[in-house]
Structure formats: C-alpha cells, structure tokens
Coordinates of C-alpha atoms in Angstrom, one line a residue:
Chain A
M64 CA -8.7 -4.3 -23.1
S65 CA -12.3 -3.8 -22.0
T66 CA -11.3 -4.4 -18.3
V67 CA -8.8 -1.6 -18.5
I68 CA -11.4 0.8 -19.9
R69 CA -13.9 -0.2 -17.3
M70 CA -11.3 0.2 -14.5
I71 CA -10.3 3.6 -15.8
V72 CA -13.9 4.7 -16.0
T73 CA -14.6 3.5 -12.5
R74 CA -11.5 5.3 -11.1
I75 CA -12.5 8.6 -12.9
A76 CA -16.0 8.3 -11.5
L77 CA -14.6 7.8 -8.0
G78 CA -12.3 10.8 -8.6
V79 CA -15.1 13.0 -9.7
G80 CA -17.1 11.9 -6.6
L81 CA -14.2 12.8 -4.4
L82 CA -13.8 16.2 -6.0
F83 CA -17.5 16.8 -5.4
I84 CA -17.0 16.1 -1.7
V85 CA -13.9 18.2 -1.6
S86 CA -15.8 21.1 -3.1
L87 CA -18.5 20.6 -0.4
V88 CA -15.9 20.8 2.3
I89 CA -14.3 23.9 0.8
F90 CA -17.7 25.6 0.5
W91 CA -18.9 24.4 3.9
A92 CA -15.9 25.8 5.6
T93 CA -17.4 29.3 5.4
E94 CA -20.5 28.1 7.1
L95 CA -18.4 27.5 10.2
L96 CA -18.2 31.2 10.9
P97 CA -19.9 32.5 13.9
G98 CA -22.6 34.8 12.5
D99 CA -21.9 35.0 8.8
L100 CA -19.4 36.2 6.3
A101 CA -20.9 39.7 6.1
T102 CA -20.7 40.4 9.9
Q103 CA -17.3 38.8 10.0
L104 CA -15.9 41.0 7.2
L105 CA -17.3 44.2 8.5
G106 CA -16.5 43.7 12.1
Q107 CA -18.3 44.7 15.3
A108 CA -18.7 48.4 14.5
A109 CA -20.8 47.9 11.3
T110 CA -24.3 49.2 11.2
P111 CA -27.1 46.7 10.5
E112 CA -27.8 48.5 7.2
T113 CA -24.3 48.0 5.8
V114 CA -24.3 44.4 7.0
A115 CA -27.6 43.8 5.2
A116 CA -26.3 45.6 2.0
L117 CA -23.2 43.4 1.9
R118 CA -25.3 40.3 2.6
A119 CA -27.5 41.1 -0.3
Q120 CA -24.4 41.8 -2.5
L121 CA -22.8 38.4 -1.6
G122 CA -26.1 36.6 -2.0
L123 CA -26.1 35.4 1.6
N124 CA -29.8 35.7 1.9
D125 CA -30.2 32.5 -0.2
P126 CA -30.1 29.2 1.7
A127 CA -26.7 27.4 1.7
P128 CA -27.5 24.6 -0.8
V129 CA -28.7 27.2 -3.4
R130 CA -25.5 29.2 -2.9
Y131 CA -23.4 26.1 -3.1
W132 CA -25.0 25.0 -6.4
A133 CA -24.5 28.5 -7.9
W134 CA -20.9 28.5 -6.8
L135 CA -20.1 25.0 -8.1
T136 CA -21.8 25.5 -11.5
G137 CA -20.0 28.9 -11.8
A138 CA -16.7 27.3 -11.0
L139 CA -17.2 24.5 -13.6
T140 CA -17.7 27.1 -16.3
G141 CA -14.7 29.1 -15.1
D142 CA -16.7 31.8 -13.4
F143 CA -15.5 32.0 -9.7
G144 CA -17.4 35.2 -8.9
V145 CA -15.7 38.4 -7.8
S146 CA -13.0 39.1 -5.3
L147 CA -14.2 40.5 -2.0
A148 CA -11.2 42.7 -1.7
N149 CA -11.3 44.6 -5.0
N150 CA -14.4 43.5 -6.8
R151 CA -12.5 42.2 -9.8
P152 CA -13.6 38.9 -11.4
I153 CA -11.6 36.1 -9.8
A154 CA -11.2 34.3 -13.2
E155 CA -9.3 37.4 -14.4
L156 CA -7.0 37.3 -11.3
I157 CA -6.3 33.6 -11.7
G158 CA -5.9 33.6 -15.6
A159 CA -2.2 34.1 -16.3
R160 CA -1.1 33.1 -12.8
L161 CA -2.4 29.6 -13.2
G162 CA -0.2 29.2 -16.4
N163 CA 2.8 30.5 -14.5
T164 CA 2.3 28.1 -11.6
V165 CA 1.9 25.2 -13.9
F166 CA 5.0 26.2 -15.8
L167 CA 7.0 26.4 -12.6
A168 CA 5.7 23.0 -11.4
L169 CA 6.4 21.3 -14.7
Y170 CA 9.9 22.9 -14.9
A171 CA 10.7 21.5 -11.4
A172 CA 9.3 18.1 -12.3
A173 CA 11.3 17.9 -15.5
M174 CA 14.5 18.5 -13.5
S175 CA 13.7 16.4 -10.4
V176 CA 12.2 13.2 -11.8
P177 CA 15.2 12.1 -13.9
I178 CA 17.7 13.2 -11.1
A179 CA 15.7 11.4 -8.4
L180 CA 15.3 8.2 -10.5
T181 CA 19.0 8.1 -11.4
L182 CA 20.2 8.8 -7.8
G183 CA 17.7 6.2 -6.4
I184 CA 18.7 3.5 -8.8
L185 CA 22.4 4.2 -8.3
S186 CA 22.2 4.2 -4.5
A187 CA 20.2 0.9 -4.6
L188 CA 22.9 -0.5 -6.9
W189 CA 25.7 0.6 -4.6
R190 CA 23.9 -0.1 -1.3
N191 CA 25.8 0.9 1.9
S192 CA 28.6 2.4 -0.2
P193 CA 29.9 5.9 0.7
F194 CA 27.8 7.2 -2.3
D195 CA 24.7 5.7 -0.8
R196 CA 25.3 7.0 2.7
V197 CA 26.1 10.6 1.4
A198 CA 23.0 10.6 -0.8
N199 CA 20.8 9.3 2.0
A200 CA 22.1 11.8 4.6
G201 CA 21.7 14.6 2.0
A202 CA 18.2 13.5 1.2
L203 CA 17.2 13.3 4.9
S204 CA 18.5 16.9 5.5
A205 CA 16.8 18.2 2.4
I206 CA 13.5 16.8 3.6
S207 CA 14.1 18.5 7.0
F208 CA 14.9 21.9 5.7
P209 CA 12.2 24.5 5.4
E210 CA 11.7 25.5 1.8
F211 CA 12.5 29.1 2.4
F212 CA 15.9 28.1 3.9
V213 CA 16.8 26.2 0.7
A214 CA 15.6 29.1 -1.4
Y215 CA 17.6 31.7 0.5
I216 CA 20.7 29.6 0.5
L217 CA 20.4 29.4 -3.3
V218 CA 19.8 33.1 -3.5
L219 CA 22.9 33.8 -1.4
W220 CA 25.0 31.4 -3.4
L221 CA 23.8 31.8 -7.0
A222 CA 22.0 35.1 -7.2
Q223 CA 24.7 37.0 -5.2
T224 CA 27.3 36.3 -7.8
G225 CA 24.8 37.6 -10.4
I226 CA 24.5 34.3 -12.4
F227 CA 20.7 34.1 -11.9
P228 CA 18.1 36.7 -10.9
S229 CA 16.7 36.4 -7.4
M230 CA 13.3 37.9 -8.4
V231 CA 11.1 36.7 -11.3
R232 CA 9.5 39.3 -13.5
I233 CA 7.4 37.6 -16.0
T234 CA 5.2 39.4 -18.5
P235 CA 3.1 37.8 -21.2
S236 CA 5.7 39.0 -23.7
T237 CA 8.6 37.1 -22.0
D238 CA 9.9 34.5 -24.4
F239 CA 10.5 30.8 -23.5
G240 CA 14.3 31.0 -23.1
D241 CA 14.1 34.0 -20.8
R242 CA 11.4 32.3 -18.8
V243 CA 13.5 29.2 -18.3
Y244 CA 16.4 31.3 -17.2
M245 CA 14.5 33.6 -14.9
T246 CA 12.6 30.7 -13.3
F247 CA 15.7 28.6 -12.7
L248 CA 16.2 29.4 -9.0
P249 CA 12.6 28.8 -7.9
A250 CA 12.5 25.6 -10.0
L251 CA 15.8 24.5 -8.5
T252 CA 14.5 25.1 -5.0
L253 CA 11.5 22.9 -5.6
T254 CA 13.7 20.3 -7.3
L255 CA 15.9 20.0 -4.2
V256 CA 12.9 19.7 -1.9
V257 CA 11.1 16.9 -3.8
T258 CA 14.1 15.0 -5.2
A259 CA 15.0 13.8 -1.8
H260 CA 11.7 12.1 -1.1
M261 CA 11.4 10.5 -4.6
M262 CA 15.0 9.2 -4.4
R263 CA 14.5 7.6 -1.0
M264 CA 11.3 5.8 -2.2
T265 CA 12.9 4.6 -5.5
R266 CA 15.8 3.2 -3.5
A267 CA 13.5 1.5 -1.0
A268 CA 11.3 0.0 -3.7
I269 CA 14.2 -1.4 -5.7
I270 CA 16.1 -2.7 -2.6
N271 CA 12.8 -4.4 -1.5
L272 CA 12.7 -6.3 -4.8
M273 CA 16.4 -7.2 -4.8
A274 CA 15.7 -9.7 -2.0
S275 CA 13.3 -11.7 -4.1
P276 CA 14.2 -15.2 -5.6
Y277 CA 14.0 -14.2 -9.3
I278 CA 16.6 -11.5 -8.7
E279 CA 18.9 -14.1 -7.0
M280 CA 18.4 -16.3 -10.0
A281 CA 19.4 -13.5 -12.4
R282 CA 22.5 -12.9 -10.3
L283 CA 23.4 -16.6 -10.2
K284 CA 23.2 -16.8 -14.0
G285 CA 25.8 -14.1 -14.1
L286 CA 24.0 -11.0 -15.3
S287 CA 25.7 -7.6 -14.6
P288 CA 24.2 -5.7 -11.6
L289 CA 23.1 -2.8 -13.8
R290 CA 21.2 -5.2 -16.1
I291 CA 19.6 -6.8 -13.1
V292 CA 18.4 -3.5 -11.8
L293 CA 17.2 -2.0 -15.1
R294 CA 15.8 -5.1 -16.8
H295 CA 14.5 -7.2 -13.8
A296 CA 14.0 -5.0 -10.8
L297 CA 12.8 -1.7 -12.3
P298 CA 9.8 -2.9 -14.2
N299 CA 8.4 -4.5 -11.0
A300 CA 9.2 -1.4 -9.0
L301 CA 7.4 0.9 -11.4
A302 CA 4.1 1.0 -9.5
P303 CA 5.4 2.4 -6.3
I304 CA 7.8 4.7 -8.2
I305 CA 4.9 6.1 -10.3
N306 CA 2.9 6.6 -7.1
V307 CA 5.7 8.6 -5.5
I308 CA 6.3 10.7 -8.6
A309 CA 2.6 11.6 -8.7
L310 CA 2.5 12.4 -5.0
N311 CA 5.5 14.6 -5.4
L312 CA 4.0 16.4 -8.4
A313 CA 0.9 17.0 -6.3
Y314 CA 3.2 18.3 -3.6
L315 CA 4.9 20.6 -6.2
I316 CA 1.5 22.1 -7.0
T317 CA 1.0 23.2 -3.3
G318 CA 4.7 23.5 -2.4
V319 CA 5.0 26.4 -4.9
V320 CA 3.2 28.6 -2.3
V321 CA 6.3 29.4 -0.2
V322 CA 8.7 29.4 -3.1
E323 CA 6.6 31.8 -5.1
V324 CA 6.6 34.3 -2.2
V325 CA 10.4 34.1 -1.8
F326 CA 11.0 34.8 -5.4
V327 CA 8.1 37.2 -5.9
Y328 CA 6.9 34.8 -8.6
P329 CA 3.5 35.9 -10.1
G330 CA 1.7 32.6 -9.5
L331 CA -1.4 31.2 -7.8
G332 CA 0.4 30.6 -4.5
Q333 CA 1.2 34.3 -4.1
L334 CA -2.3 35.2 -4.9
M335 CA -3.6 32.8 -2.3
V336 CA -1.3 34.1 0.4
D337 CA -2.3 37.7 -0.3
A338 CA -6.0 36.7 -0.3
V339 CA -5.6 34.9 3.1
S340 CA -4.1 38.0 4.7
N341 CA -6.9 40.1 3.3
R342 CA -9.4 37.5 4.4
D343 CA -10.7 37.5 0.8
I344 CA -12.6 34.2 1.2
A345 CA -13.9 34.1 -2.4
V346 CA -10.4 34.0 -3.9
V347 CA -9.1 31.6 -1.3
Q348 CA -12.0 29.2 -2.1
A349 CA -11.4 29.4 -5.8
V350 CA -7.6 28.8 -5.5
A351 CA -8.1 26.0 -3.0
L352 CA -10.5 24.3 -5.3
I353 CA -8.0 24.5 -8.2
F354 CA -5.2 23.1 -6.0
A355 CA -7.4 20.4 -4.6
A356 CA -8.5 19.4 -8.2
A357 CA -4.9 19.2 -9.3
Y358 CA -4.1 17.1 -6.3
V359 CA -7.0 14.7 -6.7
G360 CA -6.3 14.5 -10.5
L361 CA -2.7 13.6 -10.1
N362 CA -3.4 10.9 -7.5
L363 CA -6.0 9.5 -9.9
I364 CA -3.5 9.4 -12.8
A365 CA -1.0 7.6 -10.5
D366 CA -3.6 5.1 -9.5
V367 CA -4.5 4.3 -13.1
L368 CA -0.9 4.1 -14.3
S369 CA 0.3 1.9 -11.5
T370 CA -2.5 -0.5 -12.2
I371 CA -1.6 -0.6 -15.9
T372 CA 2.1 -1.3 -15.2
N373 CA 1.2 -4.2 -12.9
P374 CA 0.1 -7.3 -14.9
R375 CA -1.1 -9.0 -11.7
L376 CA -3.7 -6.2 -11.1
M377 CA -4.6 -6.0 -14.8
H378 CA -5.4 -9.7 -15.2
R379 CA -6.9 -10.4 -11.8
R380 CA -8.5 -13.8 -11.5
Chain B
M195 CA 33.1 31.5 3.3
G196 CA 34.0 32.2 6.9
V197 CA 30.5 31.4 8.0
A198 CA 30.4 28.1 6.2
I199 CA 33.6 27.0 7.9
T200 CA 32.2 28.1 11.3
V201 CA 29.0 26.1 10.7
I202 CA 31.0 23.0 9.7
L203 CA 33.3 23.3 12.7
G204 CA 30.3 23.9 15.0
L205 CA 28.5 20.7 13.7
A206 CA 31.7 18.7 14.0
G207 CA 32.0 20.0 17.6
L208 CA 28.5 18.9 18.4
F209 CA 29.2 15.4 16.9
A210 CA 32.3 15.2 19.1
I211 CA 30.4 16.0 22.2
A212 CA 27.7 13.6 21.2
A213 CA 30.3 10.8 20.7
A214 CA 31.8 11.6 24.1
G215 CA 28.4 11.6 25.8
R216 CA 27.6 8.2 24.2
F217 CA 30.9 6.8 25.5
A218 CA 30.2 8.1 29.0
A219 CA 26.7 6.7 28.9
R220 CA 28.0 3.3 27.8
S221 CA 30.4 3.1 30.7
T222 CA 28.1 4.2 33.4
L223 CA 24.6 2.8 32.5
R224 CA 23.5 -0.7 33.3
G225 CA 20.6 -3.0 32.2
A226 CA 18.0 -2.0 29.6
A227 CA 19.2 1.6 29.2
R228 CA 22.7 0.3 28.6
R229 CA 21.5 -2.0 25.8
A230 CA 19.6 0.9 24.2
V231 CA 22.7 3.1 24.2
N232 CA 24.9 0.3 22.9
D233 CA 23.4 0.2 19.5
M234 CA 22.8 3.9 19.2
P235 CA 24.3 5.3 16.1
L236 CA 26.3 8.6 16.3
T237 CA 23.6 10.5 14.4
A238 CA 21.0 9.6 17.1
A239 CA 23.4 10.7 19.8
F240 CA 23.8 14.0 17.9
G241 CA 20.1 14.3 17.6
I242 CA 19.5 13.8 21.3
L243 CA 22.2 16.3 22.2
V244 CA 20.7 19.0 19.9
I245 CA 17.2 18.4 21.3
V246 CA 18.5 18.7 24.8
I247 CA 20.3 22.0 24.0
Y248 CA 17.2 23.4 22.4
A249 CA 15.1 22.5 25.4
V250 CA 17.6 24.1 27.8
V251 CA 17.8 27.3 25.7
A252 CA 14.0 27.4 25.5
L253 CA 13.5 27.0 29.3
T254 CA 16.3 29.4 30.3
A255 CA 15.7 32.0 27.6
P256 CA 15.3 35.1 29.9
V257 CA 18.6 34.2 31.7
L258 CA 20.6 33.5 28.5
A259 CA 19.4 36.4 26.4
P260 CA 21.5 39.5 26.8
F261 CA 18.6 41.9 25.8
P262 CA 14.8 41.8 26.2
E263 CA 12.8 40.1 23.4
R264 CA 10.8 43.1 22.1
E265 CA 12.8 46.1 23.1
I266 CA 14.6 48.3 20.5
V267 CA 18.1 48.5 21.7
G268 CA 20.1 49.8 18.8
T269 CA 19.9 51.3 15.3
Q270 CA 18.5 49.2 12.5
F271 CA 20.6 46.5 10.8
E272 CA 23.7 46.9 12.9
A273 CA 26.6 44.6 11.9
W274 CA 27.9 41.8 14.1
G275 CA 29.9 43.3 17.0
A276 CA 30.9 43.2 20.6
E277 CA 27.7 44.6 22.0
H278 CA 25.2 42.9 19.6
W279 CA 26.9 39.6 18.8
L280 CA 24.7 38.9 15.8
G281 CA 23.8 42.5 15.0
T282 CA 20.3 44.0 15.1
D283 CA 17.2 43.5 13.0
R284 CA 15.0 45.7 10.8
I285 CA 13.9 48.0 13.7
G286 CA 16.9 47.6 15.9
R287 CA 16.1 44.7 18.2
D288 CA 19.0 42.4 19.2
M289 CA 19.2 39.4 16.9
L290 CA 20.8 37.0 19.3
S291 CA 18.2 37.6 22.0
R292 CA 15.3 37.2 19.5
L293 CA 16.9 33.9 18.3
I294 CA 17.0 32.7 21.9
Y295 CA 13.4 33.7 22.7
G296 CA 12.4 32.1 19.3
A297 CA 13.4 28.7 20.7
R298 CA 10.8 29.2 23.4
N299 CA 8.1 30.6 21.2
T300 CA 8.4 28.7 17.9
V301 CA 9.3 25.3 19.4
G302 CA 6.9 25.7 22.3
I303 CA 3.9 26.5 19.9
A304 CA 4.9 23.6 17.6
F305 CA 5.1 21.2 20.5
A306 CA 1.7 22.3 21.9
T307 CA 0.1 21.9 18.5
T308 CA 1.6 18.4 18.0
A309 CA 0.5 17.3 21.4
L310 CA -3.0 18.6 20.8
A311 CA -3.2 16.9 17.4
F312 CA -2.0 13.7 19.0
V313 CA -4.5 13.7 21.9
V314 CA -7.4 14.3 19.6
G315 CA -6.3 12.2 16.7
S316 CA -5.2 9.1 18.6
I317 CA -8.2 9.0 21.0
L318 CA -10.6 9.4 18.1
G319 CA -8.7 6.8 16.0
I320 CA -8.6 4.2 18.7
W321 CA -12.2 4.9 19.6
A322 CA -13.2 4.4 16.0
A323 CA -11.3 1.1 15.8
L324 CA -12.7 -0.1 19.1
T325 CA -16.3 0.8 18.4
G326 CA -16.4 -0.1 14.7
G327 CA -19.7 0.0 12.8
W328 CA -21.2 3.3 11.7
L329 CA -19.1 5.5 14.0
D330 CA -16.0 4.1 12.4
Q331 CA -17.4 4.6 8.9
I332 CA -18.5 8.2 9.6
L333 CA -15.2 9.2 11.2
S334 CA -13.1 7.5 8.6
R335 CA -14.9 8.8 5.5
F336 CA -14.9 12.3 7.0
V337 CA -11.1 12.1 7.5
D338 CA -10.7 10.7 4.0
A339 CA -12.5 13.7 2.6
L340 CA -10.4 16.1 4.6
M341 CA -7.2 14.4 3.6
A342 CA -8.1 14.8 -0.1
I343 CA -7.3 18.5 0.3
P344 CA -3.5 19.2 0.5
A345 CA -2.6 20.1 4.1
L346 CA -1.1 23.6 3.4
I347 CA -4.0 24.6 1.3
F348 CA -6.6 23.4 3.8
S349 CA -4.8 25.3 6.6
L350 CA -4.7 28.5 4.5
L351 CA -8.5 28.1 3.9
L352 CA -9.2 27.6 7.6
L353 CA -6.9 30.5 8.6
T354 CA -8.8 32.8 6.2
I355 CA -12.0 31.9 8.0
F356 CA -10.9 32.1 11.6
G357 CA -8.4 34.9 11.1
T358 CA -4.7 34.8 11.7
S359 CA -3.8 34.6 15.4
V360 CA -1.6 32.3 17.4
L361 CA -4.6 30.5 18.9
S362 CA -6.3 29.9 15.6
L363 CA -2.9 28.8 14.1
I364 CA -2.6 26.2 16.8
L365 CA -6.1 25.0 16.4
V366 CA -6.1 24.9 12.6
I367 CA -2.7 23.0 12.3
A368 CA -3.7 20.7 15.1
A369 CA -7.0 19.9 13.3
V370 CA -5.3 19.3 10.0
D371 CA -2.7 17.0 11.5
A372 CA -5.1 15.2 13.8
T373 CA -6.6 13.7 10.6
R374 CA -3.2 12.1 9.8
V375 CA -2.8 10.9 13.4
F376 CA -6.3 9.5 13.3
R377 CA -5.4 7.3 10.3
L378 CA -2.3 5.8 12.0
A379 CA -3.9 5.4 15.4
R380 CA -6.9 3.6 13.8
A381 CA -4.7 1.3 11.8
V382 CA -2.6 0.4 14.8
A383 CA -5.6 -0.1 17.1
Q384 CA -7.4 -2.3 14.6
G385 CA -4.6 -4.8 15.0
I386 CA -5.0 -4.7 18.8
V387 CA -8.7 -4.8 19.3
V388 CA -9.0 -8.3 17.8
M389 CA -6.7 -9.7 20.5
D390 CA -8.0 -12.1 23.1
Y391 CA -7.1 -9.8 26.1
I392 CA -9.4 -7.1 24.7
E393 CA -12.2 -9.6 24.4
A394 CA -11.5 -10.7 28.0
A395 CA -11.6 -7.1 29.2
K396 CA -14.9 -6.5 27.4
L397 CA -16.4 -9.6 29.0
R398 CA -15.2 -8.3 32.4
G399 CA -17.5 -5.4 31.6
E400 CA -14.9 -2.7 31.2
R401 CA -15.9 0.6 29.7
S402 CA -14.5 2.0 26.4
W403 CA -12.5 4.6 28.2
F404 CA -10.8 2.0 30.4
L405 CA -10.1 -0.2 27.3
I406 CA -8.5 2.7 25.5
R407 CA -6.4 3.9 28.4
R408 CA -5.3 0.6 30.0
E409 CA -5.4 -2.0 27.3
I410 CA -4.9 -0.4 23.9
L411 CA -2.7 2.7 24.5
P412 CA 0.1 0.8 26.2
N413 CA 0.3 -1.6 23.3
A414 CA 0.2 1.2 20.6
V415 CA 2.7 3.4 22.2
A416 CA 5.8 2.4 20.2
P417 CA 4.5 3.4 16.7
L418 CA 2.8 6.4 18.1
V419 CA 6.0 7.8 19.6
A420 CA 7.9 7.5 16.4
E421 CA 4.9 9.2 14.6
F422 CA 5.0 11.9 17.2
G423 CA 8.6 12.8 16.2
L424 CA 7.7 12.8 12.5
R425 CA 4.5 14.8 13.1
F426 CA 6.4 17.3 15.2
C427 CA 8.8 17.9 12.3
F428 CA 5.8 18.5 9.9
V429 CA 4.0 20.7 12.3
F430 CA 7.2 22.7 13.1
L431 CA 7.9 23.2 9.4
A432 CA 4.2 24.1 8.6
I433 CA 4.1 26.7 11.4
S434 CA 7.4 28.2 10.4
S435 CA 6.3 28.4 6.8
L436 CA 3.0 30.1 7.7
S437 CA 4.9 32.5 10.0
F438 CA 7.3 33.1 7.1
L439 CA 4.3 33.9 4.9
G440 CA 3.1 36.4 7.5
L441 CA 0.1 34.3 8.5
G442 CA 1.3 32.6 11.6
I443 CA 3.1 33.9 14.7
K444 CA 3.3 37.7 14.3
P445 CA 5.9 40.2 15.4
P446 CA 6.8 41.5 18.0
T447 CA 6.8 38.0 19.3
A448 CA 10.2 36.5 18.4
D449 CA 9.6 33.7 15.9
W450 CA 12.1 32.1 13.6
G451 CA 9.9 31.9 10.5
S452 CA 8.8 35.6 10.6
M453 CA 12.4 36.7 11.5
V454 CA 13.6 35.3 8.2
R455 CA 10.9 37.2 6.3
E456 CA 11.5 40.5 8.2
N457 CA 15.2 40.6 7.5
A458 CA 15.2 38.9 4.1
T459 CA 16.4 42.1 2.4
L460 CA 19.9 41.6 4.0
I461 CA 20.4 38.4 2.0
T462 CA 20.5 40.2 -1.3
F463 CA 23.5 42.1 0.2
G464 CA 25.3 38.9 1.0
D465 CA 24.6 39.0 4.7
V466 CA 23.8 35.6 6.3
T467 CA 22.1 36.8 9.5
P468 CA 18.5 36.2 8.2
L469 CA 19.5 32.6 7.5
L470 CA 20.4 31.9 11.1
P471 CA 16.7 31.4 12.3
A472 CA 16.1 29.2 9.3
G473 CA 19.2 27.3 10.2
C474 CA 17.9 26.8 13.7
I475 CA 14.7 25.4 12.3
A476 CA 16.6 23.0 10.0
L477 CA 19.0 21.8 12.7
L478 CA 16.2 20.9 15.1
T479 CA 14.2 19.1 12.3
V480 CA 17.3 17.1 11.2
A481 CA 18.0 16.2 14.9
V482 CA 14.5 15.0 15.5
N483 CA 14.5 13.0 12.2
F484 CA 17.8 11.3 13.3
V485 CA 16.3 10.2 16.6
V486 CA 13.1 9.0 14.9
D487 CA 15.2 7.0 12.3
W488 CA 17.0 5.3 15.2
Q489 CA 13.7 4.5 17.0
L490 CA 12.1 3.1 13.8
Y491 CA 15.2 1.0 13.2
R492 CA 15.1 -0.3 16.8
A493 CA 11.4 -1.1 16.5
S494 CA 11.9 -3.0 13.2
G495 CA 15.6 -3.9 13.2
L496 CA 15.8 -5.9 16.4
K497 CA 14.1 -8.8 14.7
E498 CA 16.7 -9.1 12.0

C-alpha cells in the first residue's frame, strides 16, 4: 500500500510543478508584447501621462517577477485582480459561471461515457459487422464536424419543433430539473463530439487484447463472447480506456467554449471569448489558468487511476 | 426534409463519380500507381474527388462566382431563387458567391497555416533529435510546457495579446500546432538518427542541414505526410471555430466560419442556408480524414 501512496504523492508533486510552469507561461505571454500592456491597450494616440497613469494602476512599474508572484499568490486565494474592461473583480465575474461550466461538462460526461463504452464494446464484439462499420463511419464523421455544425443541426432538428429550448437562461434560482432540461441541447452537442473519440479508442483497446493468447484460451474453453469481453478483455483494457475518458473530459472543459457561444450559455467559455475580443488580458489569463488547471488535474487523475488498475505497474519488480 | 434528400442524393452522386473514376484509373494506369489504386477503398476515392473539387473551386473562384465577394447585390436575407441561387446574407451579399470565395479564403489560410506549422515543427524536431544533448532537452521541455495548456485556450490567450487579425491568426495557430508536429518529427527522427548511414554521413563530414535535408527527411516523409492531413483537419477546424467566435477571419472577407455566425438567426426560423458553409467545412474534413485513413492503412497494412 505504501508504494501506491508514494506513487500518488510523486505524481501530485509533478502535477503541481507542471501547473507552476503553466502559470509561468500564461503570465510570461503578456511580456511578449512590444512595449507593454499599457501602451498596447491605449494605442498610438495616448499621451505619455495617461500611459503612465494606467501603468501605475496596473502595477506595471514593478519588475516582472514581483508582479508574477503577486498574481500567483492572488490567484491561489481566489483573487484574480480586476477586469481591465469594466474594473469589476474577476473573481465575481467567474463565480457563478465556473459552476455552470462544470455542470455542463459533467452533464455531457454523464451521457457520453456510458454510451461510448457500450458502443465501443459492442463494435469490438461484432467486429467488421454492419453495426461496427456504421458506428465507425459515424464516429469518423462526428470527429470531423465542427462543433457549431453539430450544435446548429440539433437546433434545427430539436429546437425548431419546440421540444427543447435553443437558448439557455440560467439564474441562481433555476431548480435542478429545469437546469437539466434547458442544458440538454448543449450537453447533447458535446456528447456527440466526444463520444466518437472515446468509442474508437475503447474499440481499439479491446480489439488489441482480443489477439492475445489468454483470450484464445478463454474462447477455446467455450466461454460466451460477451463474457470473454467483459470478464477477460475489459479489465486489461481499463488503463487505456481511463486515459481516453480523462482526456475527453479535459477536452470537454475546453470544448465548451464554442458550444457555450452557440447556446448563449452563461459559462466560462463565453466569458473568455468576450474577454478576448475586448483584449481584457487579466480576465483571459485568469480563465486560461482555470482551464489549464482542470486539464492538468484530469490528466493527473487519469495517470494515477490507470496505474492503480494495472497490477504490473503496481507491483513493479 | 427536401434539403436532407438533396444532400443524400448529392453525396451518393459523388460516390458514384468516385467509383467511376477509380474504375477508369484501374484500367488506364500501370506499375506502382496502378497498385496504389487497386487497393484503394471507395471512401478514399471519394475523399480524393472532394479534395480535387475544392481545389478547383478555390483556384477558379472569380470565374465561378456569379457575383463579387464583398458587393451588396440585393436586399437582406432573400430566399433561394433564380437570381440568387442560395439567397442573400444579412446585408444582402450573394450567398453562393461568398461560399465559393470561402473555399479560397478559409481553405487557403488553413493550408498556409498547416504548412508553416510543419516547416517549423518538423525542422526543429529533426534538429533536436539529430543534435541531442542540451538543445534537445531545452526544446523538448519547452514544448512539453506549452502542450500542458489546451490548444484552444492557448490560442485564445495569444490572440488577446497579439490582437485578432488574419496574420496573427496564422502565426498563433501555426505556433500552437508546431509543438504537436515537433513531438512527432522528433520521435520519428530519433529512430532514424541511430542508423548506420547517418553515422557514415557524419563521418563524411556532412553538415546538419545536409543531414536533415538529404538523409533524414526522405526517410521520415511517410508518417509526416499522414500527419499533415490530420493536422490540416485540426487547423482547419480551429480556424473555423475561431472565425465563428468572431476572433479569426473577419468580414467582409468571405469565410465559412464567420458566415455561419453572421446568419445564424435564420436557423431559428428553420432555414438551412447558414448550415451550408458549416457543411462545406465538415465535407472537406471528412474527405481528408478518409484519405489519411487509407494512407495510414497502406503504411501499416501492407505488412499484414
């Protein structure tokens, strides 16, 4: 047991180190600007006095390491500074939106993971059957479609007939049932986009294992194909499958950006897109840090889980 | 419903032409080309046909388009009719003409971006593998750090800093994708640089640039070509998504992503016109994927 704990601790330490580097990259990106943020924001026509005033307000007179440290320690305590566009605290802007985005991503995950696993296992079981071919062609097209195409097709097909709303208006008072109903179309869009990839990987992982000798043995002793897949192949395919699921959940976290804009969903993605068009770098940095942290965190969890499910890695000699 | 039937009939027609083309190629070609065509699946033939059609449309856009790209030629949101086949857009520009010019703008920009990402990424990747040592370590760890940030988020961050213009769009996406190309090129080149003929060339006293150009690149071309197709799809989708978000190619330049956004209101009235540019994007990506699938199968499957 102690090896597991040591392994998990090492991985978490590595993850924290990676996050630190990521935060450096996100912060350092603003230093790439010709001139500095103040001249860039105010443009060519600005007087030296206004530039100096803005520079003082943004704290740009401090050296970069000092500013980085202030920004990082602030971010860790939930204080991301103020928005450059409207001077409101960024934590306030992010607050409810973060919850909404997480809700959407979890909703899509709850739909896509079971569907993807079932379809993947079935198409591995019935390899090269018409079912497998149709599922594969469908998956390949779903990967190739832009997200907004999928979203608008769903709007045209399901929202037109009035079954589901094409815009999401969530207020803090919206109850859970209404939330699930109103968020159905954005969640379904995300589901369609990520299911394809997960399904293909599940299928590939299981088919890969089906060629190994112990599966042939199981087949020779007369087990049913379903039992072979579920009892013998699946446990060994868990590691790659967990990895793919985590990667896709990480993808969900960022994939929400386009979908949120299509459905006018009040989430972090929409906030980020607005901030990019206003060139509100403080908000963009804060949201990018949150997205990157989620991404790194999910990959870390996948790493730990896939090691735990693999006895050969657990008891390494 | 009528539109769905038209789309299905159109795709079936393309498949039929692709099948006919494959048959014609089989009966006329000889030698290595003949062998390549012989095991080509119908989907790959379809993909090649679609790519050729897009290329022709992109090159001959000014001849094909009935109206100029940016001119207002009618009232806003006209329905499909004899004069404007696919109606007009939000401010009265001809939809069909803009779709045709979009092939030139969107696909052209995506292609240029992918090419740039490839030149930078593969040269750096091969150079890192060839030189090894601290250069390899620095470049690889730097790329690792950049890849820990999701691609879309990183592009958005860079676009905020450099502003949203076509040039910065190309440079930003190329930079983000070059990290992925670097990874692959380095991995492929690492297998090649340990070969004896590289050692021999080094002993002959050849310079790095010669080694990269004449010894490593020719041997790394097959995986890189397949990756180019896949990368193009990702770049194409990323650029369309950013344009759709209003952060990429901007009007009045005709671009498929921003055309969807501009005319999206029509969808809520049950009009499919805004979906056509999105469909154009989807069709090209599927076609490229079909061809890449076939190439990957050829690269691996021949040994079976």
